[in-house]
Amino acid sequence: MTNDIPSIAHSDVIFIIGSDTSAAHPIIASHIKQAVTKGARLIVADPKRIDMADHAELYVRHRPGTDVMLLNAIMHVIDKNGWHDSQYINDRTEGYDEFVKEIRKDAYSPRNAALVTGVAEFDIERLAELIGTSKVTSVYYSMGITQHTTGHDNVRSIANLQMLCGNVGVEGGGINPLRGQSNVQGSCDMGALPTDYPGYQKVTNPEVQAKFAKAWNSDTLPKERGKTLTEIIDGACDGDIKALYVMGENPVLSDPDQAHAVHGLKSLDFLVVQDIFLTETAELADVVLPSYSFAEKAGHFTNTERRVQRLVPAVQAPGEAKEDWRIIQSIANAMGGDWQYQTVQEITEEIADVTPQYSGIRWQSIGKNGLQWPCNDVKPFGTRIMHKDQFIRGKGAMAPIPFEYAAELPDDEFPMILTTGRLLEQFHTGTMTRKTKGLDNLAGPRIMISVEDAETIGVTNGQDVKLVSRRGEISAPAFVTKRMQQGVVFVPFHFAESAANKLTNTATDPHAKIPEFKVSAVRLEKVTQAVL
C-alpha cells in the first residue's frame, strides 16, 4: 500500500476492484464505510455483488478476467474528456506517449468495452467521470486483481490509472493492495520471494550478493533466482524437486488443481511440514514440526499498510511446540551451520542492519502503535504515504497494457466461469477457523449460483449440485442468490470436503507466476438423489 488506513478518511472517491473487502478485510471495510457516511463516494467493480456494493454510489459487474479492458476503457474516457492531470504526468512520470497510444484505441471505447466486460457503456462513462473529475481517488484491490494470468497487467493498469489522474503520493489517494494474511507483507519484506534477499534486494545483483555474504559469513549463498510455489509443485511432479520444507502453508487446499498438487507432494522423497495443527498437507509429511501460533510467539508482523507491529505472547504454547526461528536454527546447526541467535531482539537488529526499509526500526523503538516502513535516517518516524515528492525509482513508469483474455474460457462442454474466494466467517484453508465450532456452524461448503442458472438446471436453495471442470468435480449445497451474475459460479476455497481447488486451472501469470484462481471453465449439474 502506498497509503495508510487513516488516509481512507481523506478520499473524495474510493474505488474497490477485485476485493470482497467486508468478507476478507472487514476492518478496512469498516473504515471505508465510515468514510462513505462522511461524504466519500464509493465505486465498486466486481463480478459478484459483494456487500460493499450496497454502500456504493455506483456498482458495476464485469465479467471475470476483463479487468484490463474495463480499466483501459475508463482511462480512454478520462483521456478523451481531458480529465487527466497533465502537470503530474509531465513532472512525475515517463512512458506516457506510448501508454496513451494504447488507451486511445477504439477497442477501448465504451461501446466495445461493454461487449467484452458486460458493463453498460453509460456505466463505464460514469465510472470514468467519477474518477477523472474527483479531487482525489484511492484504489483498493486484492486477489480478485492479482490471481489471474494477467494479474501483473491488472496491477500495472491500476498504476496507470492512478498516475494518469495524479493520485499517487497524495493523502486520500494511492494504490492500495490488501494483503490476504496477517504477515504476508512482512514475509515478502524478509525475502520470502524467489528473486530477493530481505528488502527486495535482488539475488542476481553482485553487490547484493557480496553484502549478504559478508553479513551472513557465507560464500555459498544463491546467486540465481529460485522457484515460485507453483514452479516447485511442477518440479516435484517432474522429479526435479526431491524435498520440500513447508512452513505455515497448506498447499493441498490452497494450490490450484488439487490432484496436481497432491501428486507433486506425494512424488517427493522427503516432505517436512512445520505448523500448529495437522493440516491436510501435514498428513502427507514424513516429519511434522510443531511450531508456535501467532498468539504464542514474540517478534513482529508487518501488516497491509507496511506497519511493523510488536508481537507479545498472549498464551503459553502447548507440548513440544517451539518458536519458528528456534526450529530453523536447530536444523541449520544440525546441518553444520553455526547460528548463534539467542533472542528475537538479536534477529530484529540484524533485520535493521541488512534491510534498508527497516534500518530505523529497532526492538526498543517500535512502540505500541508500530512503525511504517520506509523508516530510516531520513524518515525516523516511518512513512505514512509513499512517493509524496517523487517515486522511489525517480519517475513513475506508465506503460501500454493491451487486454488479453483469460487462459481458459467457457465453451460448449464447460459453459460457465468459476471464481473462488473467501467467506467472512472462515479464514484461508480453515486450519484454525474450522476448529472453532461456532464459526464452522456459521459457514459451510457452498456453490453460489445465480437465480437464472438455478432455474435453468432446476435446483432450489440448499439442494446439492455438482460442479465439474477439466481437472475434477465437487458437490455441495447450492447457494442461490441475486448477487451472482448469470454464467458465473463462486466457490469459497476453505473447505476440504468441497475443495474449490480440485477445479481450478494451473495456468499462471508469466511475470508473477501466480495461478489463475479467478477464472476457470466449469459445468454445473443437478445432483439426482438415488431412490432406495
Coordinates of C-alpha atoms in Angstrom, one line a residue:
M1 CA 0.0 0.0 0.0
T2 CA 1.3 3.4 -0.9
N3 CA -1.0 5.0 1.7
D4 CA -2.2 4.0 5.2
I5 CA -5.6 3.1 6.7
P6 CA -6.3 6.6 8.2
S7 CA -5.8 8.0 4.7
I8 CA -9.2 6.5 3.7
A9 CA -10.9 9.3 5.6
H10 CA -9.4 11.8 3.2
S11 CA -10.6 10.2 -0.1
D12 CA -13.0 12.0 -2.3
V13 CA -13.7 8.8 -4.3
I14 CA -12.9 5.3 -3.2
F15 CA -12.7 2.7 -6.0
I16 CA -12.8 -1.0 -4.9
I17 CA -12.0 -3.5 -7.7
G18 CA -11.3 -7.3 -7.2
S19 CA -11.7 -7.2 -3.4
D20 CA -14.6 -8.6 -1.3
T21 CA -13.5 -6.2 1.3
S22 CA -16.0 -6.8 4.0
A23 CA -15.5 -10.6 3.8
A24 CA -11.7 -10.7 3.5
H25 CA -10.6 -7.4 5.1
P26 CA -13.5 -6.4 7.4
I27 CA -11.5 -3.8 9.5
I28 CA -10.5 -1.8 6.3
A29 CA -14.1 -2.2 5.0
S30 CA -15.4 -0.6 8.2
H31 CA -13.1 2.4 7.6
I32 CA -14.4 2.7 4.1
K33 CA -18.0 2.6 5.2
Q34 CA -17.2 5.3 7.8
A35 CA -15.7 7.5 5.1
V36 CA -18.8 7.0 2.9
T37 CA -21.1 8.1 5.8
K38 CA -19.0 11.3 6.0
G39 CA -19.3 12.1 2.3
A40 CA -16.8 9.9 0.3
R41 CA -18.2 8.4 -2.9
L42 CA -17.7 4.7 -3.3
I43 CA -17.4 2.8 -6.6
V44 CA -17.3 -1.0 -6.7
A45 CA -16.4 -3.2 -9.6
D46 CA -16.7 -6.9 -9.0
P47 CA -18.2 -9.9 -10.8
K48 CA -20.2 -10.7 -7.7
R49 CA -22.4 -8.1 -6.0
I50 CA -20.3 -8.0 -2.8
D51 CA -21.6 -6.4 0.4
M52 CA -19.6 -3.2 -0.3
A53 CA -21.7 -2.7 -3.4
D54 CA -24.7 -2.0 -1.1
H55 CA -22.8 1.1 0.2
A56 CA -21.7 2.3 -3.3
E57 CA -22.8 5.2 -5.4
L58 CA -22.0 3.1 -8.5
Y59 CA -21.6 -0.7 -8.8
V60 CA -20.6 -2.4 -12.0
R61 CA -20.5 -6.1 -12.5
H62 CA -17.8 -7.0 -15.1
R63 CA -17.1 -10.5 -16.4
P64 CA -14.2 -12.3 -14.6
G65 CA -10.9 -11.7 -16.3
T66 CA -11.9 -8.5 -18.1
D67 CA -10.2 -6.0 -15.6
V68 CA -7.7 -4.6 -18.1
M69 CA -10.4 -4.0 -20.6
L70 CA -12.5 -2.1 -18.0
L71 CA -9.6 -0.1 -16.7
N72 CA -8.4 0.8 -20.2
A73 CA -11.9 1.9 -21.1
I74 CA -12.1 4.1 -18.0
M75 CA -8.8 5.7 -19.0
H76 CA -10.0 6.0 -22.6
V77 CA -12.9 8.2 -21.5
I78 CA -10.8 10.2 -19.0
D79 CA -8.3 11.0 -21.7
K80 CA -11.0 11.8 -24.3
N81 CA -12.6 14.3 -21.9
G82 CA -9.3 15.9 -20.7
W83 CA -9.8 14.8 -17.1
H84 CA -6.2 13.6 -16.7
D85 CA -3.6 15.5 -14.6
S86 CA -1.2 16.9 -17.3
Q87 CA 1.1 18.6 -14.9
Y88 CA 1.5 15.5 -12.7
I89 CA 2.1 13.4 -15.8
N90 CA 4.8 15.8 -17.1
D91 CA 6.5 16.3 -13.8
R92 CA 6.4 12.9 -12.3
T93 CA 6.0 10.1 -14.9
E94 CA 7.7 8.7 -18.0
G95 CA 6.3 6.5 -20.8
Y96 CA 3.1 8.5 -21.2
D97 CA 3.3 8.8 -25.0
E98 CA 3.4 5.1 -25.6
F99 CA 0.8 4.4 -22.9
V100 CA -1.7 6.9 -24.3
K101 CA -1.5 5.4 -27.8
E102 CA -2.8 2.1 -26.3
I103 CA -5.7 3.5 -24.4
R104 CA -6.8 5.7 -27.3
K105 CA -7.5 2.7 -29.5
D106 CA -11.1 2.2 -30.5
A107 CA -11.0 -1.2 -28.9
Y108 CA -11.3 0.5 -25.5
S109 CA -14.2 2.7 -26.4
P110 CA -17.2 2.3 -24.0
R111 CA -19.2 0.7 -26.8
N112 CA -16.5 -2.0 -27.5
A113 CA -15.6 -2.4 -23.9
A114 CA -19.2 -3.1 -23.0
L115 CA -19.3 -6.1 -25.3
V116 CA -16.3 -7.6 -23.6
T117 CA -16.9 -6.7 -20.0
G118 CA -20.6 -6.8 -19.8
V119 CA -20.7 -3.4 -18.2
A120 CA -23.0 -0.9 -19.9
E121 CA -21.5 2.0 -21.9
F122 CA -23.2 4.5 -19.6
D123 CA -21.7 2.9 -16.5
I124 CA -18.2 2.9 -18.0
E125 CA -18.5 6.6 -18.8
R126 CA -19.9 7.3 -15.3
L127 CA -17.0 5.4 -13.7
A128 CA -14.5 7.5 -15.7
E129 CA -16.3 10.8 -14.8
L130 CA -16.4 10.0 -11.0
I131 CA -12.6 9.1 -11.0
G132 CA -11.5 11.7 -13.5
T133 CA -13.3 14.7 -12.0
S134 CA -12.7 13.9 -8.3
K135 CA -10.3 15.8 -6.2
V136 CA -8.6 12.6 -5.1
T137 CA -9.4 8.9 -5.7
S138 CA -8.0 5.9 -3.9
V139 CA -8.0 2.4 -5.3
Y140 CA -8.3 -0.7 -3.1
Y141 CA -7.8 -4.2 -4.6
S142 CA -6.9 -7.7 -3.6
M143 CA -6.6 -11.2 -5.1
G144 CA -9.6 -10.6 -7.5
I145 CA -7.0 -8.5 -9.4
T146 CA -3.8 -10.5 -8.9
Q147 CA -5.0 -14.1 -9.2
H148 CA -5.1 -14.1 -13.0
T149 CA -2.8 -15.0 -15.8
T150 CA -3.0 -11.2 -16.4
G151 CA -2.5 -10.3 -12.7
H152 CA 0.6 -8.3 -13.5
D153 CA -1.2 -6.4 -16.2
N154 CA -4.1 -5.7 -13.9
V155 CA -1.8 -4.1 -11.3
R156 CA 0.1 -2.1 -13.9
S157 CA -3.3 -0.8 -15.3
I158 CA -4.3 0.3 -11.8
A159 CA -1.0 2.1 -11.5
N160 CA -1.5 3.7 -14.9
L161 CA -5.0 5.0 -13.8
Q162 CA -3.7 6.5 -10.6
M163 CA -0.8 8.2 -12.3
L164 CA -3.0 9.4 -15.1
C165 CA -5.1 11.3 -12.5
G166 CA -2.3 12.3 -10.2
N167 CA -3.5 10.2 -7.3
V168 CA -0.2 8.6 -6.1
G169 CA 1.7 10.3 -3.3
V170 CA -1.2 12.2 -2.0
E171 CA -3.4 12.0 1.1
G172 CA -6.6 10.1 0.4
G173 CA -5.2 8.5 -2.8
G174 CA -2.8 5.8 -3.6
I175 CA -2.6 2.2 -4.9
N176 CA -3.6 0.0 -2.1
P177 CA -3.4 -3.8 -2.3
L178 CA -5.0 -5.5 0.6
R179 CA -2.8 -8.4 1.9
G180 CA -4.6 -11.7 2.3
Q181 CA -2.9 -12.9 5.6
S182 CA -1.6 -11.2 8.7
N183 CA 2.2 -11.2 7.8
V184 CA 2.2 -11.6 4.0
Q185 CA 3.8 -8.2 3.7
G186 CA 6.4 -8.9 6.3
S187 CA 7.3 -12.3 4.8
C188 CA 7.9 -10.6 1.4
D189 CA 9.9 -7.9 3.1
M190 CA 12.1 -10.5 4.7
G191 CA 13.0 -12.2 1.4
A192 CA 10.3 -15.0 1.1
L193 CA 10.4 -14.5 -2.7
P194 CA 12.5 -16.5 -5.2
T195 CA 14.1 -13.3 -6.6
D196 CA 15.0 -11.4 -3.5
Y197 CA 17.0 -11.1 -0.3
P198 CA 15.4 -9.1 2.5
G199 CA 14.3 -5.6 1.4
Y200 CA 13.7 -6.7 -2.2
Q201 CA 17.4 -6.7 -2.9
K202 CA 17.8 -8.8 -6.0
V203 CA 19.6 -12.1 -5.6
T204 CA 21.2 -11.7 -9.1
N205 CA 22.9 -8.4 -8.1
P206 CA 26.6 -8.9 -7.4
E207 CA 26.7 -6.1 -4.9
V208 CA 23.8 -7.6 -3.0
Q209 CA 25.4 -11.0 -3.1
A210 CA 28.6 -9.5 -1.6
K211 CA 26.6 -7.7 1.1
F212 CA 24.8 -10.8 2.3
A213 CA 27.9 -13.0 2.0
K214 CA 29.6 -10.6 4.5
A215 CA 26.6 -10.2 6.8
W216 CA 25.9 -13.9 7.0
N217 CA 29.5 -15.0 6.8
S218 CA 28.9 -17.4 3.9
D219 CA 30.3 -17.7 0.4
T220 CA 27.7 -20.3 -0.7
L221 CA 24.6 -18.1 -0.9
P222 CA 22.5 -18.4 -4.1
K223 CA 23.2 -16.2 -7.0
E224 CA 20.3 -17.1 -9.2
R225 CA 16.5 -16.7 -8.8
G226 CA 14.7 -19.6 -7.2
K227 CA 11.4 -21.2 -7.9
T228 CA 7.9 -20.0 -7.1
L229 CA 5.4 -22.2 -5.3
T230 CA 3.7 -23.2 -8.5
E231 CA 7.1 -24.0 -10.1
I232 CA 8.1 -26.1 -7.1
I233 CA 5.0 -28.2 -7.3
D234 CA 5.6 -28.6 -11.1
G235 CA 9.2 -29.6 -10.3
A236 CA 8.1 -32.2 -7.7
C237 CA 5.7 -33.7 -10.3
D238 CA 8.6 -33.9 -12.8
G239 CA 11.0 -35.3 -10.3
D240 CA 13.3 -32.3 -10.3
I241 CA 12.4 -31.3 -6.8
K242 CA 13.2 -34.1 -4.3
A243 CA 12.5 -32.5 -0.9
L244 CA 10.3 -29.7 0.4
Y245 CA 10.0 -27.8 3.7
V246 CA 6.5 -26.3 4.1
M247 CA 6.0 -23.8 6.9
G248 CA 2.6 -22.3 7.8
E249 CA 1.1 -23.2 4.4
N250 CA -1.4 -25.8 3.3
P251 CA -0.9 -26.3 -0.5
V252 CA -3.2 -29.3 -0.6
L253 CA -6.1 -26.8 -0.2
S254 CA -4.6 -23.5 -1.4
D255 CA -2.9 -24.6 -4.6
P256 CA -4.6 -24.9 -8.0
D257 CA -5.6 -28.2 -9.4
Q258 CA -5.6 -30.2 -6.2
A259 CA -4.8 -33.5 -7.9
H260 CA -1.7 -32.0 -9.4
A261 CA -0.6 -30.5 -6.1
V262 CA -1.1 -33.8 -4.2
H263 CA 0.7 -35.7 -6.9
G264 CA 3.7 -33.4 -6.6
L265 CA 3.8 -33.7 -2.8
K266 CA 3.5 -37.5 -2.9
S267 CA 6.3 -37.7 -5.5
L268 CA 8.8 -36.0 -3.1
D269 CA 11.5 -38.1 -1.5
F270 CA 11.1 -36.1 1.7
L271 CA 8.4 -33.7 2.9
V272 CA 8.7 -31.6 6.1
V273 CA 5.7 -29.6 7.4
Q274 CA 6.1 -27.0 10.2
D275 CA 2.7 -25.9 11.5
I276 CA 0.4 -25.6 14.5
F277 CA -2.1 -28.3 13.5
L278 CA -2.0 -31.5 11.4
T279 CA -3.2 -29.9 8.2
E280 CA -4.2 -31.8 5.0
T281 CA -0.6 -31.2 3.8
A282 CA 0.9 -32.2 7.1
E283 CA -0.9 -35.6 6.8
L284 CA 1.3 -36.3 3.8
A285 CA 4.6 -35.3 5.6
D286 CA 7.5 -37.5 6.6
V287 CA 8.2 -35.2 9.5
V288 CA 5.9 -32.7 11.2
L289 CA 7.5 -30.0 13.4
P290 CA 5.1 -28.3 15.9
S291 CA 5.5 -24.6 16.0
Y292 CA 4.1 -21.6 17.9
S293 CA 0.9 -19.9 16.8
F294 CA 0.7 -16.1 16.4
A295 CA -0.6 -15.8 20.0
E296 CA 2.3 -17.7 21.5
K297 CA 5.3 -16.0 19.9
A298 CA 7.3 -12.8 20.3
G299 CA 8.6 -10.8 17.3
H300 CA 7.0 -8.7 14.7
F301 CA 4.3 -8.8 11.9
T302 CA 4.2 -6.3 9.1
N303 CA 0.6 -5.6 8.1
T304 CA -1.1 -4.5 4.9
E305 CA -0.2 -0.7 5.4
R306 CA 3.6 -1.5 5.9
R307 CA 3.2 -1.1 9.7
V308 CA 5.7 -3.2 11.7
Q309 CA 3.9 -4.3 14.9
R310 CA 5.3 -5.9 18.0
L311 CA 4.1 -9.4 18.8
V312 CA 3.7 -10.1 22.6
P313 CA 2.8 -13.7 23.6
A314 CA -0.7 -13.9 25.0
V315 CA -0.8 -17.6 25.9
Q316 CA 1.8 -20.4 26.5
A317 CA 2.5 -22.8 23.7
P318 CA 1.4 -26.5 24.3
G319 CA 3.6 -29.6 24.4
E320 CA 6.8 -29.6 22.5
A321 CA 6.0 -26.7 20.2
K322 CA 8.8 -24.3 19.6
E323 CA 9.2 -20.8 18.0
D324 CA 9.7 -21.0 14.2
W325 CA 13.2 -19.3 14.4
R326 CA 14.4 -21.8 17.0
I327 CA 13.3 -24.8 14.9
I328 CA 15.0 -23.3 11.8
Q329 CA 18.2 -22.5 13.8
S330 CA 18.3 -26.1 15.3
I331 CA 18.0 -27.6 11.8
A332 CA 20.6 -25.3 10.4
N333 CA 23.1 -26.1 13.1
A334 CA 22.4 -29.9 12.8
M335 CA 23.4 -29.5 9.1
G336 CA 26.7 -27.9 10.0
G337 CA 25.8 -24.3 10.5
D338 CA 26.9 -22.0 13.3
W339 CA 23.9 -19.9 14.0
Q340 CA 24.1 -18.2 17.4
Y341 CA 20.9 -16.2 17.8
Q342 CA 19.7 -16.1 21.4
T343 CA 16.7 -13.8 21.2
V344 CA 14.2 -12.3 18.8
Q345 CA 15.8 -8.9 19.7
E346 CA 19.1 -10.0 18.1
I347 CA 17.2 -11.0 14.9
T348 CA 15.4 -7.7 14.8
E349 CA 18.8 -5.9 15.0
E350 CA 20.1 -7.9 12.1
I351 CA 17.0 -7.2 10.0
A352 CA 17.6 -3.4 10.6
D353 CA 21.2 -3.8 9.6
V354 CA 20.6 -5.6 6.2
T355 CA 17.2 -4.2 5.2
P356 CA 17.2 -0.6 4.1
Q357 CA 13.5 0.0 4.6
Y358 CA 13.8 -1.3 8.2
S359 CA 17.0 0.4 9.1
G360 CA 15.3 2.7 11.6
I361 CA 13.1 0.0 13.2
R362 CA 14.8 -1.3 16.3
W363 CA 13.3 -3.5 19.0
Q364 CA 13.1 -0.7 21.5
S365 CA 11.7 1.9 19.1
I366 CA 8.6 0.1 17.8
G367 CA 6.2 1.4 20.5
K368 CA 2.6 0.2 20.9
N369 CA 1.5 1.6 17.6
G370 CA 4.3 0.3 15.4
L371 CA 6.2 2.0 12.7
Q372 CA 5.6 2.1 8.9
W373 CA 8.5 1.4 6.6
P374 CA 10.4 3.0 5.0
C375 CA 11.8 4.0 8.4
N376 CA 15.4 5.3 8.3
D377 CA 17.6 8.3 9.0
V378 CA 15.6 10.4 6.5
K379 CA 12.2 9.1 7.9
P380 CA 13.0 8.3 11.5
F381 CA 9.3 8.1 12.5
G382 CA 8.3 6.0 9.5
T383 CA 6.3 6.8 6.3
R384 CA 2.6 7.1 6.1
I385 CA 2.3 8.0 2.4
M386 CA 4.9 6.8 -0.1
H387 CA 6.1 8.6 -3.2
K388 CA 5.0 12.1 -1.9
D389 CA 7.7 14.2 -3.6
Q390 CA 9.0 11.7 -6.1
F391 CA 8.8 8.0 -6.9
I392 CA 11.5 5.8 -5.3
R393 CA 12.6 4.8 -8.9
G394 CA 12.6 8.5 -9.9
K395 CA 9.7 8.9 -12.3
G396 CA 6.7 6.7 -12.3
A397 CA 6.6 4.3 -15.2
M398 CA 3.5 4.4 -17.3
A399 CA 3.2 1.6 -19.8
P400 CA 0.8 0.4 -22.5
I401 CA -1.1 -2.7 -21.3
P402 CA -3.0 -4.5 -24.0
F403 CA -6.1 -6.5 -23.0
E404 CA -5.7 -10.3 -23.1
Y405 CA -8.3 -12.9 -22.3
A406 CA -8.0 -15.5 -19.5
A407 CA -6.2 -18.7 -20.2
E408 CA -9.4 -20.9 -20.1
L409 CA -12.7 -19.5 -21.4
P410 CA -16.2 -21.1 -21.4
D411 CA -17.2 -23.4 -24.2
D412 CA -20.0 -25.8 -25.1
E413 CA -18.7 -28.5 -22.7
F414 CA -17.9 -26.1 -19.8
P415 CA -20.1 -23.1 -20.4
M416 CA -19.7 -21.3 -17.1
I417 CA -17.0 -19.4 -15.2
L418 CA -15.8 -20.4 -11.8
T419 CA -14.3 -17.8 -9.5
T420 CA -13.1 -18.5 -5.9
G421 CA -12.6 -16.5 -2.8
R422 CA -13.3 -16.2 1.0
L423 CA -16.2 -16.0 3.4
L424 CA -16.2 -13.6 6.3
E425 CA -16.7 -16.5 8.9
Q426 CA -13.7 -18.6 7.6
F427 CA -10.1 -17.9 7.0
H428 CA -7.9 -19.3 4.2
T429 CA -7.7 -23.1 4.4
G430 CA -9.6 -23.3 7.7
T431 CA -6.6 -24.5 9.7
M432 CA -7.8 -22.5 12.7
T433 CA -11.3 -21.3 11.9
R434 CA -12.7 -24.8 11.1
K435 CA -11.6 -26.0 14.5
T436 CA -13.8 -23.3 16.0
K437 CA -17.3 -24.9 16.2
G438 CA -19.2 -21.6 16.3
L439 CA -17.5 -20.3 13.1
D440 CA -17.9 -23.6 11.3
N441 CA -21.6 -23.7 12.1
L442 CA -22.0 -20.2 10.6
A443 CA -20.4 -21.0 7.2
G444 CA -20.0 -24.3 5.5
P445 CA -19.4 -25.6 1.9
R446 CA -21.5 -24.0 -0.8
I447 CA -21.7 -23.4 -4.5
M448 CA -23.0 -19.9 -5.1
I449 CA -25.1 -19.5 -8.3
S450 CA -27.4 -17.0 -9.9
V451 CA -31.2 -17.3 -9.8
E452 CA -31.2 -17.7 -13.5
D453 CA -28.7 -20.6 -13.5
A454 CA -30.6 -22.3 -10.7
E455 CA -33.8 -22.1 -12.7
T456 CA -32.0 -23.4 -15.8
I457 CA -30.9 -26.7 -14.2
G458 CA -33.9 -26.9 -11.9
V459 CA -32.4 -26.6 -8.4
T460 CA -33.5 -24.7 -5.3
N461 CA -31.5 -23.1 -2.5
G462 CA -29.8 -25.8 -0.4
Q463 CA -30.2 -28.5 -2.9
D464 CA -26.9 -30.4 -3.8
V465 CA -25.3 -29.5 -7.1
K466 CA -22.2 -30.8 -8.8
L467 CA -19.5 -28.6 -10.4
V468 CA -17.2 -30.1 -13.0
S469 CA -14.1 -28.8 -14.6
R470 CA -11.4 -30.3 -16.8
R471 CA -9.5 -31.2 -13.6
G472 CA -12.1 -32.6 -11.3
E473 CA -15.5 -32.2 -9.7
I474 CA -17.0 -31.3 -6.3
S475 CA -20.5 -31.4 -4.8
A476 CA -22.0 -29.0 -2.3
P477 CA -25.3 -27.3 -1.5
A478 CA -26.4 -24.7 -4.0
F479 CA -26.5 -21.1 -2.6
V480 CA -28.9 -19.4 -4.9
T481 CA -28.5 -15.6 -4.8
K482 CA -29.2 -12.5 -6.8
R483 CA -25.6 -11.4 -6.0
M484 CA -24.2 -13.7 -8.6
Q485 CA -24.3 -12.9 -12.3
Q486 CA -25.7 -15.4 -14.8
G487 CA -23.0 -17.8 -16.0
V488 CA -20.6 -17.2 -13.1
V489 CA -20.2 -19.6 -10.1
F490 CA -18.5 -18.7 -6.8
V491 CA -17.0 -21.3 -4.5
P492 CA -15.1 -20.5 -1.3
F493 CA -11.9 -22.4 -1.0
H494 CA -11.9 -23.1 2.8
F495 CA -13.5 -26.5 2.7
A496 CA -11.6 -29.8 2.3
E497 CA -14.8 -31.7 1.6
S498 CA -15.7 -29.5 -1.3
A499 CA -12.3 -28.2 -2.3
A500 CA -12.6 -25.4 -4.9
N501 CA -9.0 -26.1 -6.0
K502 CA -10.0 -29.5 -7.3
L503 CA -11.4 -27.5 -10.2
T504 CA -9.0 -24.5 -10.7
N505 CA -6.5 -24.1 -13.5
T506 CA -2.7 -24.3 -13.1
A507 CA -2.1 -21.6 -15.7
T508 CA 0.0 -18.8 -14.2
D509 CA 0.8 -15.1 -14.8
P510 CA 4.1 -15.1 -16.8
H511 CA 5.6 -12.4 -14.6
A512 CA 4.3 -13.1 -11.1
K513 CA 3.7 -16.8 -11.6
I514 CA 0.5 -16.6 -9.6
P515 CA -2.2 -19.1 -10.6
E516 CA -5.5 -18.0 -12.2
F517 CA -7.8 -18.9 -9.4
K518 CA -10.4 -16.4 -10.5
V519 CA -11.3 -17.8 -14.0
S520 CA -11.9 -21.5 -14.7
A521 CA -14.4 -23.0 -17.2
V522 CA -16.9 -25.3 -15.4
R523 CA -20.2 -27.2 -15.9
L524 CA -23.0 -27.1 -13.3
E525 CA -25.1 -30.2 -12.8
K526 CA -28.1 -31.1 -10.7
V527 CA -27.4 -34.0 -8.3
T528 CA -30.1 -36.6 -8.6
Q529 CA -30.9 -38.5 -5.4
A530 CA -30.7 -42.2 -5.6
V531 CA -34.1 -44.0 -4.9
L532 CA -33.8 -46.6 -2.1

